[in-house]
Structure formats: structure tokens, C-alpha cells
PDB file of C-alpha atoms and ligand atoms in Angstrom:
ATOM      1  CA  MET I 692       0.000   0.000   0.000  1.00  0.00           C
ATOM      2  CA  THR I 693       1.285   3.450  -0.868  1.00  0.00           C
ATOM      3  CA  SER I 694       1.914   5.536   2.219  1.00  0.00           C
ATOM      4  CA  PRO I 695      -0.183   8.728   2.337  1.00  0.00           C
ATOM      5  CA  SER I 696       2.964  10.869   2.248  1.00  0.00           C
ATOM      6  CA  ALA I 697       3.981   9.314  -1.096  1.00  0.00           C
ATOM      7  CA  LEU I 698       0.705  10.219  -2.779  1.00  0.00           C
ATOM      8  CA  PRO I 699       0.845  13.295  -4.992  1.00  0.00           C
ATOM      9  CA  GLY I 700      -0.728  16.168  -3.099  1.00  0.00           C
ATOM     10  CA  PRO I 701      -3.322  18.400  -4.708  1.00  0.00           C
ATOM     11  CA  GLN I 702      -1.580  21.297  -6.440  1.00  0.00           C
ATOM     12  CA  ALA I 703      -2.744  24.770  -5.505  1.00  0.00           C
ATOM     13  CA  PRO I 704      -2.336  26.923  -8.619  1.00  0.00           C
ATOM     14  CA  ALA I 705       0.360  29.564  -8.090  1.00  0.00           C
ATOM     15  CA  LEU I 706      -0.963  33.100  -8.097  1.00  0.00           C
ATOM     16  CA  ASP I 707      -0.459  34.538 -11.582  1.00  0.00           C
ATOM     17  CA  LEU I 708      -1.218  38.235 -11.929  1.00  0.00           C
ATOM     18  CA  GLY I 709       0.706  38.647 -15.178  1.00  0.00           C
ATOM     19  CA  GLY I 710      -0.841  41.439 -17.244  1.00  0.00           C
ATOM     20  CA  ARG I 711      -2.770  42.757 -14.214  1.00  0.00           C
ATOM     21  CA  THR I 712      -2.410  46.168 -12.610  1.00  0.00           C
ATOM     22  CA  ALA I 713      -2.628  46.347  -8.843  1.00  0.00           C
ATOM     23  CA  LEU I 714      -2.747  49.354  -6.542  1.00  0.00           C
ATOM     24  CA  VAL I 715      -1.636  49.246  -2.922  1.00  0.00           C
ATOM     25  CA  THR I 716      -2.143  52.230  -0.620  1.00  0.00           C
ATOM     26  CA  GLY I 717       0.216  52.820   2.270  1.00  0.00           C
ATOM     27  CA  ALA I 718       2.817  50.970   0.192  1.00  0.00           C
ATOM     28  CA  ALA I 719       5.768  52.543   2.001  1.00  0.00           C
ATOM     29  CA  GLY I 720       4.713  51.002   5.336  1.00  0.00           C
ATOM     30  CA  GLY I 721       5.025  47.525   6.811  1.00  0.00           C
ATOM     31  CA  ILE I 722       1.989  45.652   5.449  1.00  0.00           C
ATOM     32  CA  GLY I 723       1.606  47.747   2.295  1.00  0.00           C
ATOM     33  CA  ARG I 724       5.214  47.207   1.372  1.00  0.00           C
ATOM     34  CA  ALA I 725       4.897  43.437   1.858  1.00  0.00           C
ATOM     35  CA  CYS I 726       1.689  43.402  -0.249  1.00  0.00           C
ATOM     36  CA  THR I 727       3.366  45.420  -3.005  1.00  0.00           C
ATOM     37  CA  LEU I 728       6.289  43.012  -3.215  1.00  0.00           C
ATOM     38  CA  ARG I 729       4.006  39.938  -3.050  1.00  0.00           C
ATOM     39  CA  LEU I 730       1.730  41.136  -5.856  1.00  0.00           C
ATOM     40  CA  ALA I 731       4.739  42.210  -7.959  1.00  0.00           C
ATOM     41  CA  ALA I 732       6.240  38.739  -7.404  1.00  0.00           C
ATOM     42  CA  ALA I 733       2.976  37.291  -8.777  1.00  0.00           C
ATOM     43  CA  GLY I 734       3.530  39.261 -11.987  1.00  0.00           C
ATOM     44  CA  ALA I 735       1.384  42.360 -11.428  1.00  0.00           C
ATOM     45  CA  LYS I 736       2.416  45.919 -12.187  1.00  0.00           C
ATOM     46  CA  VAL I 737       1.866  47.596  -8.837  1.00  0.00           C
ATOM     47  CA  ARG I 738       0.997  51.242  -8.294  1.00  0.00           C
ATOM     48  CA  ALA I 739       2.614  51.843  -4.922  1.00  0.00           C
ATOM     49  CA  VAL I 740       0.715  54.758  -3.351  1.00  0.00           C
ATOM     50  CA  ASP I 741       1.845  56.587  -0.237  1.00  0.00           C
ATOM     51  CA  ARG I 742       2.366  60.138   0.997  1.00  0.00           C
ATOM     52  CA  ASP I 743       5.857  59.137   2.171  1.00  0.00           C
ATOM     53  CA  ALA I 744       8.109  59.843  -0.835  1.00  0.00           C
ATOM     54  CA  ALA I 745      11.304  58.700   0.907  1.00  0.00           C
ATOM     55  CA  GLY I 746       9.635  55.448   1.995  1.00  0.00           C
ATOM     56  CA  LEU I 747       8.493  54.754  -1.570  1.00  0.00           C
ATOM     57  CA  GLU I 748      12.008  55.392  -2.839  1.00  0.00           C
ATOM     58  CA  GLU I 749      13.362  52.972  -0.281  1.00  0.00           C
ATOM     59  CA  LEU I 750      10.766  50.393  -1.361  1.00  0.00           C
ATOM     60  CA  ALA I 751      11.815  50.726  -4.996  1.00  0.00           C
ATOM     61  CA  GLY I 752      15.455  50.202  -3.901  1.00  0.00           C
ATOM     62  CA  HIS I 753      14.465  47.172  -1.817  1.00  0.00           C
ATOM     63  CA  ALA I 754      12.397  45.630  -4.625  1.00  0.00           C
ATOM     64  CA  GLY I 755      15.526  44.371  -6.431  1.00  0.00           C
ATOM     65  CA  GLU I 756      14.597  42.554  -9.619  1.00  0.00           C
ATOM     66  CA  LEU I 757      10.927  43.413  -9.024  1.00  0.00           C
ATOM     67  CA  ALA I 758      11.708  47.154  -9.120  1.00  0.00           C
ATOM     68  CA  GLY I 759      10.471  47.445 -12.714  1.00  0.00           C
ATOM     69  CA  ALA I 760       7.058  46.174 -11.586  1.00  0.00           C
ATOM     70  CA  VAL I 761       6.667  48.780  -8.826  1.00  0.00           C
ATOM     71  CA  GLU I 762       5.482  52.257  -9.839  1.00  0.00           C
ATOM     72  CA  PRO I 763       5.785  54.730  -6.946  1.00  0.00           C
ATOM     73  CA  HIS I 764       3.031  57.366  -6.707  1.00  0.00           C
ATOM     74  CA  VAL I 765       3.310  60.026  -4.022  1.00  0.00           C
ATOM     75  CA  VAL I 766      -0.298  60.781  -3.097  1.00  0.00           C
ATOM     76  CA  ASP I 767      -1.754  62.094   0.149  1.00  0.00           C
ATOM     77  CA  LEU I 768      -5.048  60.230   0.483  1.00  0.00           C
ATOM     78  CA  THR I 769      -6.698  63.143   2.265  1.00  0.00           C
ATOM     79  CA  ASP I 770      -6.855  64.465  -1.320  1.00  0.00           C
ATOM     80  CA  LEU I 771      -9.900  62.366  -2.153  1.00  0.00           C
ATOM     81  CA  ASP I 772     -10.140  63.426  -5.797  1.00  0.00           C
ATOM     82  CA  ALA I 773      -6.530  62.326  -6.329  1.00  0.00           C
ATOM     83  CA  ALA I 774      -7.343  59.008  -4.630  1.00  0.00           C
ATOM     84  CA  GLU I 775     -10.247  58.325  -6.990  1.00  0.00           C
ATOM     85  CA  LEU I 776      -8.210  59.281 -10.043  1.00  0.00           C
ATOM     86  CA  ILE I 777      -5.194  57.089  -9.257  1.00  0.00           C
ATOM     87  CA  ALA I 778      -7.437  53.991  -8.949  1.00  0.00           C
ATOM     88  CA  ALA I 779      -8.736  54.178 -12.524  1.00  0.00           C
ATOM     89  CA  GLY I 780      -7.722  51.153 -14.601  1.00  0.00           C
ATOM     90  CA  THR I 781      -6.692  48.872 -11.733  1.00  0.00           C
ATOM     91  CA  ASP I 782      -7.575  45.164 -11.611  1.00  0.00           C
ATOM     92  CA  VAL I 783      -6.584  44.614  -7.974  1.00  0.00           C
ATOM     93  CA  LEU I 784      -7.075  47.243  -5.276  1.00  0.00           C
ATOM     94  CA  VAL I 785      -5.583  46.875  -1.815  1.00  0.00           C
ATOM     95  CA  ASN I 786      -6.871  49.511   0.597  1.00  0.00           C
ATOM     96  CA  ASN I 787      -4.210  49.476   3.272  1.00  0.00           C
ATOM     97  CA  ALA I 788      -3.062  52.990   4.278  1.00  0.00           C
ATOM     98  CA  GLY I 789      -3.785  53.802   7.871  1.00  0.00           C
ATOM     99  CA  LEU I 790      -2.795  55.746  10.946  1.00  0.00           C
ATOM    100  CA  GLN I 791      -3.451  55.455  14.620  1.00  0.00           C
ATOM    101  CA  LEU I 792      -3.825  57.721  17.642  1.00  0.00           C
ATOM    102  CA  VAL I 793      -4.330  56.258  21.118  1.00  0.00           C
ATOM    103  CA  ARG I 794      -6.192  58.765  23.335  1.00  0.00           C
ATOM    104  CA  PRO I 795      -9.213  58.615  25.644  1.00  0.00           C
ATOM    105  CA  LEU I 796     -12.385  59.868  23.941  1.00  0.00           C
ATOM    106  CA  GLU I 797     -12.601  63.034  26.013  1.00  0.00           C
ATOM    107  CA  ASP I 798      -9.082  64.047  24.878  1.00  0.00           C
ATOM    108  CA  PHE I 799      -9.369  62.778  21.306  1.00  0.00           C
ATOM    109  CA  PRO I 800      -8.642  65.726  18.954  1.00  0.00           C
ATOM    110  CA  PRO I 801     -11.593  66.136  16.540  1.00  0.00           C
ATOM    111  CA  ASP I 802      -9.286  67.037  13.639  1.00  0.00           C
ATOM    112  CA  VAL I 803      -7.372  63.754  14.041  1.00  0.00           C
ATOM    113  CA  PHE I 804     -10.673  61.839  14.205  1.00  0.00           C
ATOM    114  CA  HIS I 805     -11.620  63.482  10.919  1.00  0.00           C
ATOM    115  CA  THR I 806      -8.277  62.668   9.259  1.00  0.00           C
ATOM    116  CA  VAL I 807      -8.382  59.020  10.359  1.00  0.00           C
ATOM    117  CA  LEU I 808     -11.900  58.614   8.957  1.00  0.00           C
ATOM    118  CA  THR I 809     -10.861  60.361   5.731  1.00  0.00           C
ATOM    119  CA  VAL I 810      -7.774  58.218   5.071  1.00  0.00           C
ATOM    120  CA  MET I 811      -9.127  54.901   6.335  1.00  0.00           C
ATOM    121  CA  LEU I 812     -12.766  55.014   5.202  1.00  0.00           C
ATOM    122  CA  GLU I 813     -13.547  57.804   2.784  1.00  0.00           C
ATOM    123  CA  ALA I 814     -10.401  57.292   0.661  1.00  0.00           C
ATOM    124  CA  PRO I 815     -11.117  53.536   0.280  1.00  0.00           C
ATOM    125  CA  PHE I 816     -14.638  54.483  -0.885  1.00  0.00           C
ATOM    126  CA  ARG I 817     -13.187  56.873  -3.463  1.00  0.00           C
ATOM    127  CA  LEU I 818     -10.529  54.366  -4.578  1.00  0.00           C
ATOM    128  CA  ILE I 819     -13.178  51.659  -5.034  1.00  0.00           C
ATOM    129  CA  ARG I 820     -15.331  54.165  -6.909  1.00  0.00           C
ATOM    130  CA  GLY I 821     -12.384  54.960  -9.181  1.00  0.00           C
ATOM    131  CA  ALA I 822     -11.500  51.303  -9.776  1.00  0.00           C
ATOM    132  CA  LEU I 823     -14.942  49.808 -10.425  1.00  0.00           C
ATOM    133  CA  PRO I 824     -15.654  51.052 -13.972  1.00  0.00           C
ATOM    134  CA  HIS I 825     -12.607  49.197 -15.344  1.00  0.00           C
ATOM    135  CA  MET I 826     -13.241  46.111 -13.175  1.00  0.00           C
ATOM    136  CA  TYR I 827     -16.913  45.975 -14.195  1.00  0.00           C
ATOM    137  CA  GLY I 828     -15.974  46.597 -17.847  1.00  0.00           C
ATOM    138  CA  GLN I 829     -13.791  43.477 -17.953  1.00  0.00           C
ATOM    139  CA  GLY I 830     -15.906  41.363 -15.576  1.00  0.00           C
ATOM    140  CA  TRP I 831     -13.072  40.772 -13.096  1.00  0.00           C
ATOM    141  CA  GLY I 832     -11.636  42.589 -10.123  1.00  0.00           C
ATOM    142  CA  ARG I 833     -10.285  42.011  -6.639  1.00  0.00           C
ATOM    143  CA  ILE I 834     -10.721  44.443  -3.767  1.00  0.00           C
ATOM    144  CA  VAL I 835      -8.918  43.619  -0.542  1.00  0.00           C
ATOM    145  CA  ASN I 836      -9.394  45.917   2.408  1.00  0.00           C
ATOM    146  CA  VAL I 837      -6.810  45.714   5.153  1.00  0.00           C
ATOM    147  CA  SER I 838      -9.041  45.926   8.183  1.00  0.00           C
ATOM    148  CA  SER I 839      -8.035  44.652  11.602  1.00  0.00           C
ATOM    149  CA  VAL I 840      -9.337  42.785  14.607  1.00  0.00           C
ATOM    150  CA  HIS I 841     -10.457  46.340  15.384  1.00  0.00           C
ATOM    151  CA  GLY I 842     -12.911  46.021  12.480  1.00  0.00           C
ATOM    152  CA  LEU I 843     -14.676  43.369  14.566  1.00  0.00           C
ATOM    153  CA  ARG I 844     -13.818  44.288  18.169  1.00  0.00           C
ATOM    154  CA  ALA I 845     -13.239  47.563  19.998  1.00  0.00           C
ATOM    155  CA  SER I 846     -10.391  48.516  22.309  1.00  0.00           C
ATOM    156  CA  PRO I 847     -10.363  51.537  24.621  1.00  0.00           C
ATOM    157  CA  TYR I 848      -8.646  54.753  23.497  1.00  0.00           C
ATOM    158  CA  LYS I 849      -8.894  54.000  19.755  1.00  0.00           C
ATOM    159  CA  ALA I 850     -12.188  55.691  18.889  1.00  0.00           C
ATOM    160  CA  ALA I 851     -11.261  56.897  15.407  1.00  0.00           C
ATOM    161  CA  TYR I 852      -9.413  53.743  14.351  1.00  0.00           C
ATOM    162  CA  VAL I 853     -12.137  51.376  15.577  1.00  0.00           C
ATOM    163  CA  ALA I 854     -14.859  53.515  13.989  1.00  0.00           C
ATOM    164  CA  ALA I 855     -12.989  53.665  10.666  1.00  0.00           C
ATOM    165  CA  LYS I 856     -12.299  49.910  10.585  1.00  0.00           C
ATOM    166  CA  HIS I 857     -15.902  49.026  11.459  1.00  0.00           C
ATOM    167  CA  GLY I 858     -16.966  51.348   8.632  1.00  0.00           C
ATOM    168  CA  LEU I 859     -14.502  49.686   6.255  1.00  0.00           C
ATOM    169  CA  GLU I 860     -16.084  46.296   7.012  1.00  0.00           C
ATOM    170  CA  GLY I 861     -19.461  47.671   5.924  1.00  0.00           C
ATOM    171  CA  LEU I 862     -18.019  49.295   2.809  1.00  0.00           C
ATOM    172  CA  SER I 863     -16.297  46.032   1.869  1.00  0.00           C
ATOM    173  CA  LYS I 864     -19.494  43.990   2.244  1.00  0.00           C
ATOM    174  CA  THR I 865     -21.489  46.479   0.180  1.00  0.00           C
ATOM    175  CA  ALA I 866     -18.848  46.371  -2.576  1.00  0.00           C
ATOM    176  CA  ALA I 867     -19.088  42.567  -2.449  1.00  0.00           C
ATOM    177  CA  LEU I 868     -22.867  42.598  -2.964  1.00  0.00           C
ATOM    178  CA  GLU I 869     -22.721  45.114  -5.809  1.00  0.00           C
ATOM    179  CA  GLY I 870     -19.627  43.620  -7.446  1.00  0.00           C
ATOM    180  CA  ALA I 871     -20.667  39.940  -7.492  1.00  0.00           C
ATOM    181  CA  ALA I 872     -22.594  40.175 -10.757  1.00  0.00           C
ATOM    182  CA  HIS I 873     -19.517  41.774 -12.381  1.00  0.00           C
ATOM    183  CA  GLY I 874     -16.882  39.233 -11.276  1.00  0.00           C
ATOM    184  CA  VAL I 875     -15.563  41.576  -8.593  1.00  0.00           C
ATOM    185  CA  THR I 876     -14.901  40.253  -5.090  1.00  0.00           C
ATOM    186  CA  SER I 877     -14.382  42.437  -2.041  1.00  0.00           C
ATOM    187  CA  ASN I 878     -13.021  41.139   1.230  1.00  0.00           C
ATOM    188  CA  CYS I 879     -11.280  42.261   4.379  1.00  0.00           C
ATOM    189  CA  VAL I 880      -8.227  40.797   6.028  1.00  0.00           C
ATOM    190  CA  ASN I 881      -8.185  41.241   9.786  1.00  0.00           C
ATOM    191  CA  PRO I 882      -4.787  40.911  11.397  1.00  0.00           C
ATOM    192  CA  GLY I 883      -4.035  41.126  15.083  1.00  0.00           C
ATOM    193  CA  TYR I 884      -0.915  43.096  15.957  1.00  0.00           C
ATOM    194  CA  VAL I 885       1.605  43.080  13.117  1.00  0.00           C
ATOM    195  CA  ARG I 886       5.332  43.798  13.455  1.00  0.00           C
ATOM    196  CA  THR I 887       5.306  47.242  11.745  1.00  0.00           C
ATOM    197  CA  PRO I 888       6.282  50.832  12.601  1.00  0.00           C
ATOM    198  CA  LEU I 889       2.596  51.565  13.353  1.00  0.00           C
ATOM    199  CA  VAL I 890       2.746  49.139  16.296  1.00  0.00           C
ATOM    200  CA  GLU I 891       6.253  50.071  17.401  1.00  0.00           C
ATOM    201  CA  GLU I 892       5.252  53.765  17.521  1.00  0.00           C
ATOM    202  CA  GLN I 893       2.174  52.900  19.602  1.00  0.00           C
ATOM    203  CA  LEU I 894       4.120  51.494  22.502  1.00  0.00           C
ATOM    204  CA  THR I 895       4.925  54.934  23.955  1.00  0.00           C
ATOM    205  CA  ASP I 896       1.365  56.227  23.561  1.00  0.00           C
ATOM    206  CA  GLN I 897      -0.100  53.059  25.031  1.00  0.00           C
ATOM    207  CA  SER I 898       2.352  53.208  27.902  1.00  0.00           C
ATOM    208  CA  ARG I 899       1.093  56.712  28.786  1.00  0.00           C
ATOM    209  CA  ALA I 900      -2.610  55.825  28.356  1.00  0.00           C
ATOM    210  CA  HIS I 901      -2.416  52.607  30.412  1.00  0.00           C
ATOM    211  CA  GLY I 902       0.146  53.834  32.977  1.00  0.00           C
ATOM    212  CA  LEU I 903       2.388  50.802  32.298  1.00  0.00           C
ATOM    213  CA  PRO I 904       6.066  50.652  31.290  1.00  0.00           C
ATOM    214  CA  GLU I 905       6.623  50.127  27.555  1.00  0.00           C
ATOM    215  CA  ASP I 906       8.091  46.632  27.912  1.00  0.00           C
ATOM    216  CA  ARG I 907       4.869  45.415  29.545  1.00  0.00           C
ATOM    217  CA  ILE I 908       2.612  46.889  26.843  1.00  0.00           C
ATOM    218  CA  LEU I 909       3.428  44.113  24.369  1.00  0.00           C
ATOM    219  CA  THR I 910       2.725  41.225  26.774  1.00  0.00           C
ATOM    220  CA  ASP I 911       0.059  42.744  29.044  1.00  0.00           C
ATOM    221  CA  VAL I 912      -1.894  44.877  26.559  1.00  0.00           C
ATOM    222  CA  LEU I 913      -1.262  44.085  22.882  1.00  0.00           C
ATOM    223  CA  LEU I 914      -0.944  40.292  23.120  1.00  0.00           C
ATOM    224  CA  ARG I 915      -3.187  39.834  26.155  1.00  0.00           C
ATOM    225  CA  ASP I 916      -6.051  38.311  24.155  1.00  0.00           C
ATOM    226  CA  SER I 917      -3.949  36.594  21.492  1.00  0.00           C
ATOM    227  CA  ALA I 918      -3.618  32.827  22.058  1.00  0.00           C
ATOM    228  CA  VAL I 919      -0.472  32.857  19.882  1.00  0.00           C
ATOM    229  CA  LYS I 920       1.938  35.059  21.819  1.00  0.00           C
ATOM    230  CA  ARG I 921       3.798  36.796  19.024  1.00  0.00           C
ATOM    231  CA  LEU I 922       3.267  39.607  16.542  1.00  0.00           C
ATOM    232  CA  ILE I 923       2.265  38.505  13.043  1.00  0.00           C
ATOM    233  CA  GLU I 924       4.734  39.379  10.273  1.00  0.00           C
ATOM    234  CA  PRO I 925       3.712  41.708   7.396  1.00  0.00           C
ATOM    235  CA  GLU I 926       4.572  38.945   4.885  1.00  0.00           C
ATOM    236  CA  GLU I 927       1.987  36.648   6.489  1.00  0.00           C
ATOM    237  CA  VAL I 928      -0.689  39.308   5.965  1.00  0.00           C
ATOM    238  CA  ALA I 929       0.475  39.824   2.368  1.00  0.00           C
ATOM    239  CA  GLU I 930       0.066  36.079   1.746  1.00  0.00           C
ATOM    240  CA  ALA I 931      -3.588  36.282   2.850  1.00  0.00           C
ATOM    241  CA  VAL I 932      -4.103  39.268   0.539  1.00  0.00           C
ATOM    242  CA  ALA I 933      -2.519  37.301  -2.325  1.00  0.00           C
ATOM    243  CA  TYR I 934      -4.767  34.303  -1.587  1.00  0.00           C
ATOM    244  CA  LEU I 935      -7.863  36.485  -1.928  1.00  0.00           C
ATOM    245  CA  CYS I 936      -6.624  37.625  -5.357  1.00  0.00           C
ATOM    246  CA  GLY I 937      -6.231  34.067  -6.680  1.00  0.00           C
ATOM    247  CA  PRO I 938      -8.631  31.934  -8.725  1.00  0.00           C
ATOM    248  CA  GLN I 939      -9.297  29.595  -5.796  1.00  0.00           C
ATOM    249  CA  ALA I 940     -10.854  32.515  -3.872  1.00  0.00           C
ATOM    250  CA  SER I 941     -13.431  33.567  -6.462  1.00  0.00           C
ATOM    251  CA  PHE I 942     -16.331  32.371  -4.263  1.00  0.00           C
ATOM    252  CA  ILE I 943     -15.015  34.250  -1.231  1.00  0.00           C
ATOM    253  CA  THR I 944     -16.591  37.676  -1.096  1.00  0.00           C
ATOM    254  CA  GLY I 945     -18.020  39.894   1.596  1.00  0.00           C
ATOM    255  CA  ALA I 946     -15.843  37.954   4.033  1.00  0.00           C
ATOM    256  CA  SER I 947     -13.413  38.969   6.743  1.00  0.00           C
ATOM    257  CA  LEU I 948     -10.358  36.744   6.851  1.00  0.00           C
ATOM    258  CA  VAL I 949      -9.188  36.855  10.435  1.00  0.00           C
ATOM    259  CA  LEU I 950      -5.456  36.423  11.188  1.00  0.00           C
ATOM    260  CA  ASP I 951      -5.475  37.100  14.887  1.00  0.00           C
ATOM    261  CA  GLY I 952      -3.703  34.245  16.652  1.00  0.00           C
ATOM    262  CA  GLY I 953      -7.005  33.286  18.279  1.00  0.00           C
ATOM    263  CA  TRP I 954      -7.878  36.737  19.689  1.00  0.00           C
ATOM    264  CA  THR I 955     -11.530  36.674  18.539  1.00  0.00           C
ATOM    265  CA  ALA I 956     -11.944  33.030  19.559  1.00  0.00           C
ATOM    266  CA  HIS I 957     -12.493  34.321  23.126  1.00  0.00           C
TER     267      HIS I 957
HETATM  268  P1  NAD X2207       2.494  51.703   8.744  1.00  0.00           P
HETATM  269  O1  NAD X2207       2.398  52.924   9.574  1.00  0.00           O
HETATM  270  O2  NAD X2207       3.763  50.920   8.698  1.00  0.00           O
HETATM  271  O3  NAD X2207       2.034  52.024   7.265  1.00  0.00           O
HETATM  272  C1  NAD X2207       0.933  52.816   6.965  1.00  0.00           C
HETATM  273  C2  NAD X2207       1.251  53.579   5.705  1.00  0.00           C
HETATM  274  O4  NAD X2207       0.129  54.411   5.393  1.00  0.00           O
HETATM  275  C3  NAD X2207       2.464  54.481   5.879  1.00  0.00           C
HETATM  276  O5  NAD X2207       3.436  54.229   4.882  1.00  0.00           O
HETATM  277  C4  NAD X2207       1.881  55.880   5.764  1.00  0.00           C
HETATM  278  O6  NAD X2207       2.757  56.823   5.153  1.00  0.00           O
HETATM  279  C5  NAD X2207       0.646  55.614   4.925  1.00  0.00           C
HETATM  280  N1  NAD X2207      -0.308  56.708   5.077  1.00  0.00           N
HETATM  281  C6  NAD X2207      -0.823  57.187   6.232  1.00  0.00           C
HETATM  282  N2  NAD X2207      -1.579  58.266   5.980  1.00  0.00           N
HETATM  283  C7  NAD X2207      -1.555  58.450   4.635  1.00  0.00           C
HETATM  284  C8  NAD X2207      -2.125  59.416   3.761  1.00  0.00           C
HETATM  285  N3  NAD X2207      -2.854  60.437   4.232  1.00  0.00           N
HETATM  286  N4  NAD X2207      -1.900  59.300   2.449  1.00  0.00           N
HETATM  287  C9  NAD X2207      -1.117  58.307   1.960  1.00  0.00           C
HETATM  288  N5  NAD X2207      -0.534  57.387   2.733  1.00  0.00           N
HETATM  289  C10 NAD X2207      -0.749  57.457   4.063  1.00  0.00           C
HETATM  290  O7  NAD X2207       1.302  50.759   9.221  1.00  0.00           O
HETATM  291  P2  NAD X2207       0.950  49.232   8.970  1.00  0.00           P
HETATM  292  O8  NAD X2207       1.009  48.589  10.289  1.00  0.00           O
HETATM  293  O9  NAD X2207       1.682  48.667   7.828  1.00  0.00           O
HETATM  294  O10 NAD X2207      -0.595  49.404   8.638  1.00  0.00           O
HETATM  295  C11 NAD X2207      -1.160  49.163   7.370  1.00  0.00           C
HETATM  296  C12 NAD X2207      -2.628  48.833   7.553  1.00  0.00           C
HETATM  297  O11 NAD X2207      -2.752  47.664   8.345  1.00  0.00           O
HETATM  298  C13 NAD X2207      -3.417  49.934   8.266  1.00  0.00           C
HETATM  299  O12 NAD X2207      -4.677  50.073   7.658  1.00  0.00           O
HETATM  300  C14 NAD X2207      -3.578  49.367   9.662  1.00  0.00           C
HETATM  301  O13 NAD X2207      -4.729  49.838  10.273  1.00  0.00           O
HETATM  302  C15 NAD X2207      -3.685  47.885   9.371  1.00  0.00           C
HETATM  303  N6  NAD X2207      -3.373  47.042  10.518  1.00  0.00           N
HETATM  304  C16 NAD X2207      -2.175  47.144  11.135  1.00  0.00           C
HETATM  305  C17 NAD X2207      -1.931  46.342  12.233  1.00  0.00           C
HETATM  306  C18 NAD X2207      -0.638  46.388  12.950  1.00  0.00           C
HETATM  307  O14 NAD X2207      -0.567  45.788  14.008  1.00  0.00           O
HETATM  308  N7  NAD X2207       0.375  47.034  12.432  1.00  0.00           N
HETATM  309  C19 NAD X2207      -2.914  45.465  12.698  1.00  0.00           C
HETATM  310  C20 NAD X2207      -4.120  45.390  12.031  1.00  0.00           C
HETATM  311  C21 NAD X2207      -4.346  46.189  10.935  1.00  0.00           C
END
């Protein structure tokens, strides 16, 4: 009898985005950068969008042989008209740019609340709006929204971020319902805490808000509810984004793919 390990395993088709154009927002940052490189490695031309010109330049340098596939675009997504325009003609849209401020509600600056909602909810709406005519025209498109566990759960002191991510979940599901008849899927990925500058910069703020030393923030606050006691790597999130762009995911839409080390299993 043939042992099970000797049997040929089912072959998952490799992701092939040759001839496709992708757009990743927040491409200079941790997750966006990993998504840009992953989609470029799958053969896509990637519009790498960020307001951070130096970070985009560094990404292009880091891309090595994929550099030709990465087109840097310096865009501040608070310019919503520019956001809509840059999305025209894309086959794959990854809404990823984000920012965070950790402050109790009564001290939360209204202008920051407004900016967070603009970049993390209104800009994705405008980018989707800009991308859909081309996607609908060809009967194929992939929208992946980088949400968070905070799209599904709240945490104290993150009013704007939690509100924006919950809104993004609703936007993503609506895009899924409208896009289905046109071959367009829309999904969220929902990571727990990822090893990126956004998290590293939070440690000081969190330390002040919780009255705990910084070294205890990671174990006592950030990873408290995670069954797997480590940060997730940006490349692991990018792999989930890539999966949602592949042919084997064409029936997955309106979903939230949770990568949270068991956080929401509680
Ligand atoms: P990051 O800070 O490393 O990257 C975010 C990028 O967004 C930066 O390059 C920044 O320049 C860009 N950006 C911010 N405001 C912008 C604007 N107005 N216009 C254009 N670009 C702008 O953060 P990250 O951790 O890679 O986060 C990426 C996404 O992942 C965010 O949506 C975040 O909410 C989400 N996320 C992060 C974590 C985490 O633990 N890091 C967890 C869950 C979800």
C-alpha cells in the first residue's frame, strides 16, 4: 500500500497576476510594502501609493529585480479626488493605508478623528469608486481591504481607528454585494498586531494611556487576548491578501479573513 505521504498532493495553482495592474495604498509602510512586493512577485504591475516619498524610494530600492514592476506614486489620500483618479484602470485594489492615535475619547482631537476617517474610510470608498468602472468593464476585479481585529472588536482609546475599521467592514461587504454580478470580489483581512512601525510607535502612547512601562505593553496589553503570543509578520498578511486575489478565492466575497492568533476566539 502506498503511504499517504507518497501520494501526490493536490496542487494549488500559483498566483499569476501577469498582465494585471494592482494598486496598494500605504505601500511605504510595513503591510503595504509586503503586499506590493508579493503582488509584484505574482507578476502584477503595482501602483505603490503613499504620501511618504522617501519610503516609496526605499521600497523601490528594496524591490531588487521586481523594481520594474513597482510604480511609486506620491499621493496624500486626504486628497480624495486624487485618490479616486489614481485607482482608474486597476484590476486589484488593496486599501491598506492607515494611521493610529491612542487617546481617551474626552481628549481625542476632533481634527485627528476626521483625518483618520478620511484616510481609512472615505479614501477607500473613493478608490473603489475609481476602480470599479474598469473592473466591471472586464468582468473581473479584486478588492482587498486591510481591516483589523479592530474592524470586529473595539479597544479603549482608539475611537477613530475602531470607527474607521468598522466602517470599512461595511463598505467592503457592500462592494461585495454590488460587485458579485460583475466578477468583482471584495473582502477584508483582519490581522491582530503586526510587526510594523505603526505598532512600534504605539508602545509609547499606550504606555502613557495605560500607565504601564513600555516593555509590559506588548505582553500585558497588545498580546493579552492573542492565544499565539507573538506579533504577526507583514509577509503573512500579504500572503492572505494574495490568496484572496487568486482563482481559488473567487467564491469568497463579503468575508473577513481573520489572522489574529485566536484573539476573537475568546
Ligand atoms: P504603517 O504605519 O507601517 O504604514 C501605513 C502607511 O500608510 C504608511 O506608509 C503611511 O505613510 C501611509 N499613510 C498614512 N496616511 C496616509 C495618507 N494620508 N496618504 C497616503 N498614505 C498614508 O502601518 P501598517 O502597520 O503597515 O498598517 C497598514 C494597515 O494595516 C493599516 O490600515 C492598519 O490599520 C492595518 N493594521 C495594522 C496592524 C498592525 O498591528 N500594524 C494590525 C491590524 C491592521
